[in-house]
Short mmCIF file of C-alpha atoms in Angstrom, two decimals:
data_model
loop_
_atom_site.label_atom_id
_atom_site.label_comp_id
_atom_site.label_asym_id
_atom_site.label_seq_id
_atom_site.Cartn_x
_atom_site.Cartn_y
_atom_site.Cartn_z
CA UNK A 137 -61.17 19.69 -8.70
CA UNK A 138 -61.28 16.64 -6.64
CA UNK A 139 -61.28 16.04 -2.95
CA UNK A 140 -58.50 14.63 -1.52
CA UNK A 141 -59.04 12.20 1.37
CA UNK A 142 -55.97 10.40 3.56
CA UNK A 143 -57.27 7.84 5.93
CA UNK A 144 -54.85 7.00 7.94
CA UNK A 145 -53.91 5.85 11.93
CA UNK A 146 -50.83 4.92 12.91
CA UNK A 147 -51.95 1.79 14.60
CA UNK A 148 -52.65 -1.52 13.20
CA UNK A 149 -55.38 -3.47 11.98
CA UNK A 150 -58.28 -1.17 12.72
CA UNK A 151 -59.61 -1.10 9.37
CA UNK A 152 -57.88 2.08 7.14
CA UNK A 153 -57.41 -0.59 3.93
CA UNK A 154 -60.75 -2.20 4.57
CA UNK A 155 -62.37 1.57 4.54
CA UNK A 156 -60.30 2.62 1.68
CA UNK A 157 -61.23 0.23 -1.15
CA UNK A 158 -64.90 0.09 0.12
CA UNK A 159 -65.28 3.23 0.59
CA UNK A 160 -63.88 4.14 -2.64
CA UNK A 161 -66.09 1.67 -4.47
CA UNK A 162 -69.10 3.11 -2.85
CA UNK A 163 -68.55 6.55 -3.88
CA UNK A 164 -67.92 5.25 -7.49
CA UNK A 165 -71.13 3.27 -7.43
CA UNK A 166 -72.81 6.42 -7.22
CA UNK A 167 -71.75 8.30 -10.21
CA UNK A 168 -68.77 9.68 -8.66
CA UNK A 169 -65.07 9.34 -10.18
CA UNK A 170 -62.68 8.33 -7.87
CA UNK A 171 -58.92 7.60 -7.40
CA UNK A 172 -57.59 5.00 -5.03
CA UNK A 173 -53.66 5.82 -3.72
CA UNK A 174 -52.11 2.55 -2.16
CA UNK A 175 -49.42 4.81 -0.08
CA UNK A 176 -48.80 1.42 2.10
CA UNK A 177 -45.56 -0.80 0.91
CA UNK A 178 -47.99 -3.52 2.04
CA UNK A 179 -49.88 -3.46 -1.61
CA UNK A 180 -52.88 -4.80 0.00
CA UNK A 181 -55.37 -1.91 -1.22
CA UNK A 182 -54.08 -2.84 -4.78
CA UNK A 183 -54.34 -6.68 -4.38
CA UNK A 184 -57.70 -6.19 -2.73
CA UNK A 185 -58.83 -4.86 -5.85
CA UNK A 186 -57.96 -8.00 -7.62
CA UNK A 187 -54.55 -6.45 -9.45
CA UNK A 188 -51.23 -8.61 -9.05
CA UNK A 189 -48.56 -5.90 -7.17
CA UNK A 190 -45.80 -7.38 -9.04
CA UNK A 191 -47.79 -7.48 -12.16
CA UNK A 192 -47.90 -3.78 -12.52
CA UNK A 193 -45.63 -1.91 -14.55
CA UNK A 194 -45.66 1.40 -13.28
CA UNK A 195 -46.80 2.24 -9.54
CA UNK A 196 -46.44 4.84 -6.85
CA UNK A 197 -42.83 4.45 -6.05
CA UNK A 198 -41.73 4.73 -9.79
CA UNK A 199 -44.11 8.34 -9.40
CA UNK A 200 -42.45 9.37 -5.87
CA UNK A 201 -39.19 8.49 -6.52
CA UNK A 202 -38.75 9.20 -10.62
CA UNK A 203 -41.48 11.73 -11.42
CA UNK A 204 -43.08 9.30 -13.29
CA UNK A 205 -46.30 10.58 -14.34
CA UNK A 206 -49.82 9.48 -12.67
CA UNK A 207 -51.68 9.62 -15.40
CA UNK A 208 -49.61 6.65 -16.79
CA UNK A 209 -49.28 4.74 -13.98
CA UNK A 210 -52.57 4.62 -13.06
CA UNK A 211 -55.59 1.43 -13.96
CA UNK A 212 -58.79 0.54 -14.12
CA UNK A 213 -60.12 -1.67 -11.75
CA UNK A 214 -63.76 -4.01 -11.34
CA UNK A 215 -65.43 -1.29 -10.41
CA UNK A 216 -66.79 1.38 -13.12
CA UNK A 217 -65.41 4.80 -12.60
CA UNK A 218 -62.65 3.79 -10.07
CA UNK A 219 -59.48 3.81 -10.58
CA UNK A 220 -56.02 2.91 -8.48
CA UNK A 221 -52.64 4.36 -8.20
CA UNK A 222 -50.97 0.56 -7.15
CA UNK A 223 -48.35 0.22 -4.48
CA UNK A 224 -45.83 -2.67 -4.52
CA UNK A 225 -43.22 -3.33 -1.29
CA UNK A 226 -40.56 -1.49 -3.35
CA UNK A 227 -42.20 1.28 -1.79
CA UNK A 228 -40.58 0.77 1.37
CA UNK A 229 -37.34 2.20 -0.36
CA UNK A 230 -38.62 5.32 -1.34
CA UNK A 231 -38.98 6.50 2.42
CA UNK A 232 -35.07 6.62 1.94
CA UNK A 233 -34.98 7.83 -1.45
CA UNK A 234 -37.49 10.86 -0.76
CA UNK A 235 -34.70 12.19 1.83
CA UNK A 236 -32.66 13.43 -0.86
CA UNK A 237 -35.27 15.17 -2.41
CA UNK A 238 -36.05 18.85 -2.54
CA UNK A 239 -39.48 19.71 -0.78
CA UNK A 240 -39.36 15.61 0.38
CA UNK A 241 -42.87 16.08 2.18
CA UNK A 242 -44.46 17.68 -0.65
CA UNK A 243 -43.78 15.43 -3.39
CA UNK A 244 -47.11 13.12 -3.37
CA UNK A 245 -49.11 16.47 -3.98
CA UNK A 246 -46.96 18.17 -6.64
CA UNK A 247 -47.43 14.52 -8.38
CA UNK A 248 -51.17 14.49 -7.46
CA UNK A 249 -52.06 17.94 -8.89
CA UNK A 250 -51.96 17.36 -12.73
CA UNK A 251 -54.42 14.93 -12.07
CA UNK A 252 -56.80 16.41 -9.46
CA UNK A 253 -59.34 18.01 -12.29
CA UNK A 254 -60.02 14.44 -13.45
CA UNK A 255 -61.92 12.96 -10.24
CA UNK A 256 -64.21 13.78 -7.72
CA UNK A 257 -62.44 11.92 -4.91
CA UNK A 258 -58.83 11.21 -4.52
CA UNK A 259 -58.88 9.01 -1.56
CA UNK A 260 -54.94 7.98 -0.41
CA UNK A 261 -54.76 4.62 1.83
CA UNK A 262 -51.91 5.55 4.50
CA UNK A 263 -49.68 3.14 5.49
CA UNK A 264 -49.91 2.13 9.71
CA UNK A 265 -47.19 4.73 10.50
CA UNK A 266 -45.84 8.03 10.48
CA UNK A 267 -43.35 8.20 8.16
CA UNK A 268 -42.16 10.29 5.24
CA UNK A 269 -45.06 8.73 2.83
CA UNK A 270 -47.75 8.91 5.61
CA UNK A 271 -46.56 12.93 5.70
CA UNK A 272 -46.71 13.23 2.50
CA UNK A 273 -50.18 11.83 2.03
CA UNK A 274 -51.44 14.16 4.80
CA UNK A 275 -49.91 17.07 3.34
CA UNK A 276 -51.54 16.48 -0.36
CA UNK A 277 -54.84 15.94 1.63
CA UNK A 278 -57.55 18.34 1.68
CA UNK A 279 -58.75 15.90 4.90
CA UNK A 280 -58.44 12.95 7.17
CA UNK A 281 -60.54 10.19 7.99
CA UNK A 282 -59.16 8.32 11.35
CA UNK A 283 -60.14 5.27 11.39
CA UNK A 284 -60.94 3.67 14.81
CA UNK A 285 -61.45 0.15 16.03
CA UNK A 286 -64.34 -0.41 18.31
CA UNK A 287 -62.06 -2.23 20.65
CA UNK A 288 -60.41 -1.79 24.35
CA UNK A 289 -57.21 0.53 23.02
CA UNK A 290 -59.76 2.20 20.46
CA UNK A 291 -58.10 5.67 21.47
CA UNK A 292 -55.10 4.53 21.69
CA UNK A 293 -52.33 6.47 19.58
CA UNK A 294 -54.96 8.64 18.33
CA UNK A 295 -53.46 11.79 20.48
CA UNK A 296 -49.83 10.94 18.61
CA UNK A 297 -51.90 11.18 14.89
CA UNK A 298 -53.96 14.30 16.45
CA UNK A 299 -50.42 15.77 17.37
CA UNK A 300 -49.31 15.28 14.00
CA UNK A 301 -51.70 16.80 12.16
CA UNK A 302 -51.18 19.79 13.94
CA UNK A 303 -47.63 19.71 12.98
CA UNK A 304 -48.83 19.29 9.33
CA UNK A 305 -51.09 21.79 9.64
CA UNK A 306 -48.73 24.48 11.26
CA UNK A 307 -45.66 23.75 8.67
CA UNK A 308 -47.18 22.10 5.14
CA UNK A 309 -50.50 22.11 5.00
CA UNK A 310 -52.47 24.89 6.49
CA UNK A 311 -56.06 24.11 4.78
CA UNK A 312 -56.16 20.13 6.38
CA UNK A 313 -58.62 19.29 8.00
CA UNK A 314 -60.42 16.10 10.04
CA UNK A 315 -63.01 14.88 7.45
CA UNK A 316 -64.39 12.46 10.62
CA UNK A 317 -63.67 9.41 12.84
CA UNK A 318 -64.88 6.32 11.92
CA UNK A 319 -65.66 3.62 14.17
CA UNK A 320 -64.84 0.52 12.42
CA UNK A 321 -65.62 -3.64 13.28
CA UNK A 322 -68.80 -1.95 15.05
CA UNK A 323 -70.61 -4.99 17.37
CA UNK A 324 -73.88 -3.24 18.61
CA UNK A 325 -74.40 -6.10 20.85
CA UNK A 326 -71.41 -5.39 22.69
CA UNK A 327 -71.77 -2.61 25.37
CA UNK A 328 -67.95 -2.32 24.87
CA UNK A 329 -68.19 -1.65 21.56
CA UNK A 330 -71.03 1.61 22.32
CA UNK A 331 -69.07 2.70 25.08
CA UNK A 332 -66.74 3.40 22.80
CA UNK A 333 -68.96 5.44 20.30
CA UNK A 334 -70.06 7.69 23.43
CA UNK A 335 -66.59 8.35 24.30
CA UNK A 336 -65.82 8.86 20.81
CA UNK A 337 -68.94 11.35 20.75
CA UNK A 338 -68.19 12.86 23.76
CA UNK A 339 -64.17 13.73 22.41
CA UNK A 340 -64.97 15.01 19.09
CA UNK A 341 -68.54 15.71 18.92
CA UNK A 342 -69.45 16.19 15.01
CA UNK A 343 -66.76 15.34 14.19
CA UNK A 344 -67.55 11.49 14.47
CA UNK A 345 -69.13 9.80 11.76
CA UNK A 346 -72.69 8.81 12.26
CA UNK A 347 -72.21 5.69 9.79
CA UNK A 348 -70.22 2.95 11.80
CA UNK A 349 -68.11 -0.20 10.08
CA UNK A 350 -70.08 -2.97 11.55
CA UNK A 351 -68.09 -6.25 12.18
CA UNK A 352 -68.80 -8.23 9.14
CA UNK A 353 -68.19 -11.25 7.35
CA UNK A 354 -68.84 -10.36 4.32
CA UNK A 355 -66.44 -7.38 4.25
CA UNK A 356 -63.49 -9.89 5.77
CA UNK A 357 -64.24 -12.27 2.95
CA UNK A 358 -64.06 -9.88 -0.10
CA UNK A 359 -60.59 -8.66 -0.40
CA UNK A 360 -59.52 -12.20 -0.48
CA UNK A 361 -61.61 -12.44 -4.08
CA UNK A 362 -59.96 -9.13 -5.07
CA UNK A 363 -63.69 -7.48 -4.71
CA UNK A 364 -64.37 -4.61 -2.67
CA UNK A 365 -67.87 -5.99 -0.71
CA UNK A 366 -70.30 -3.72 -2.90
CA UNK A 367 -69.40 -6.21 -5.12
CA UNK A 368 -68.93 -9.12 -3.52
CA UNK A 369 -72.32 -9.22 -1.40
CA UNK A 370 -74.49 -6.14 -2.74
CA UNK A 371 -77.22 -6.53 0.08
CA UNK A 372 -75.07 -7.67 3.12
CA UNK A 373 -74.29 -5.27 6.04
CA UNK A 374 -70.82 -4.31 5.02
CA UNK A 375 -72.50 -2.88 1.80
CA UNK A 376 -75.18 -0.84 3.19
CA UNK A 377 -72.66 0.45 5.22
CA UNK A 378 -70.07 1.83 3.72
CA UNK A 379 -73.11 3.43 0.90
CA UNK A 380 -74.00 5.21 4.24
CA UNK A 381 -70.51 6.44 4.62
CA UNK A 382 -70.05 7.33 1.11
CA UNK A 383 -72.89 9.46 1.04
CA UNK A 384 -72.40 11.64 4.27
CA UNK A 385 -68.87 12.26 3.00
CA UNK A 386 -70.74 13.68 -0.21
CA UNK A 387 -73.37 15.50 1.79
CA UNK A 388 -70.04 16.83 3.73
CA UNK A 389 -68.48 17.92 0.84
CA UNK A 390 -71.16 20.11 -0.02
#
């Protein structure tokens, strides 16, 4: 059965699409089979992967909102053994549409489930809030990755997410847990930027990733040639990286 993974942070640009599709890619690279979820009305997971939104016939809001199944609405993408679940900005309807449904925060994982024996890793790409989707995504999850920015307001919002998942945890989804924070746009020759990763450290202990997102061109560059950056630029930075990160989720997991 696969592992589900959500990464998500309410807050902005710190690097939860970036991680997904790279991440993602890496664990495919290495034999594993994967699903990418774009839960974000932004699309940009799916057009980072080089696949036109409006181009798609079928997507997650056609799943959500008309039980459309996954299995048909999912594609192949560049990578070998990854596939993607595509979002489009219609998707920014279906937070309305899912209030009229029964069970409304448990709809992405009754969708999920048929599907769940055919991949290793499900990994979900949350959307920068805390809506209905973003609940849903963390109640289909079997963990969380939070992203975090190696910036001033790193920590930020993270008490809000932290509150939430308690909620989740307390009233939908008993068995999630934090899979790890991952400090992301990593500059070791900042001492802002390793300030951070001791405060980090000294927070949550183990439950920070060793791997770190290092501030890279390479990864900025890639989405913009619908590549994720194992692709892109096999030996940069960005690459090695995010290998790292696949494989200590994988040593994790077992």
């Amino acid at each position: 059965m696969g592992k589900i993974i959500a990464i998500a942070n309410q807050k902005g640009g710190v690097g939860k699409t970036t991680t997904s599709i790279n991440l993602s890619a890496a664990l495919a690279s290495v034999g594993k089979r994967v699903l990418l979820i774009d839960a974000d009305p932004q699309a940009n997971a799916t057009s980072g992967l080089g696949i036109e939104p409006k181009d798609m016939a079928s997507t997650i809001y056609e799943c959500l909102v008309d039980d459309y199944p996954v299995q048909s609405a999912t594609v192949s993408t560049c990578v070998e053994g990854l596939s993607l679940l595509g979002s489009r900005i219609d998707l920014v309807g279906a937070e309305l549409e899912l209030v009229e449904k029964d069970h409304r925060e448990r709809v992405l994982r009754t969708i999920i489930e048929p599907v769940k024996k055919d991949y290793d890793y499900i990994i979900i790409d949350c959307s920068p809030s805390l809506g209905v989707i973003t609940v849903n995504a963390l109640t289909a999850a079997d963990s969380v990755i939070i992203p975090v920015q190696a910036e001033y307001f790193a920590l930020e919002g993270i008490s809000k997410l932290l509150n939430t998942i308690r909620i989740i945890k307390g009233k939908l989804n008993a068995a999630l847990r934090i899979e790890g924070f991952l400090l992301t746009m990593y500059d070791a020759r900042l001492r802002l930027a390793n300030e951070i990763f001791e405060e980090l450290k000294g927070h949550f202990g183990e439950m920070v990733f060793n791997t770190v997102i290092p501030r890279n061109i390479r990864i900025s560059e890639a989405p913009s040639h619908g590549l994720p950056v194992i692709l892109y630029d096999p030996t940069c930075r960005g690459t090695t990286s995010h290998l790292q990160l696949a494989q200590e989720i994988i040593a994790r997991s077992n």
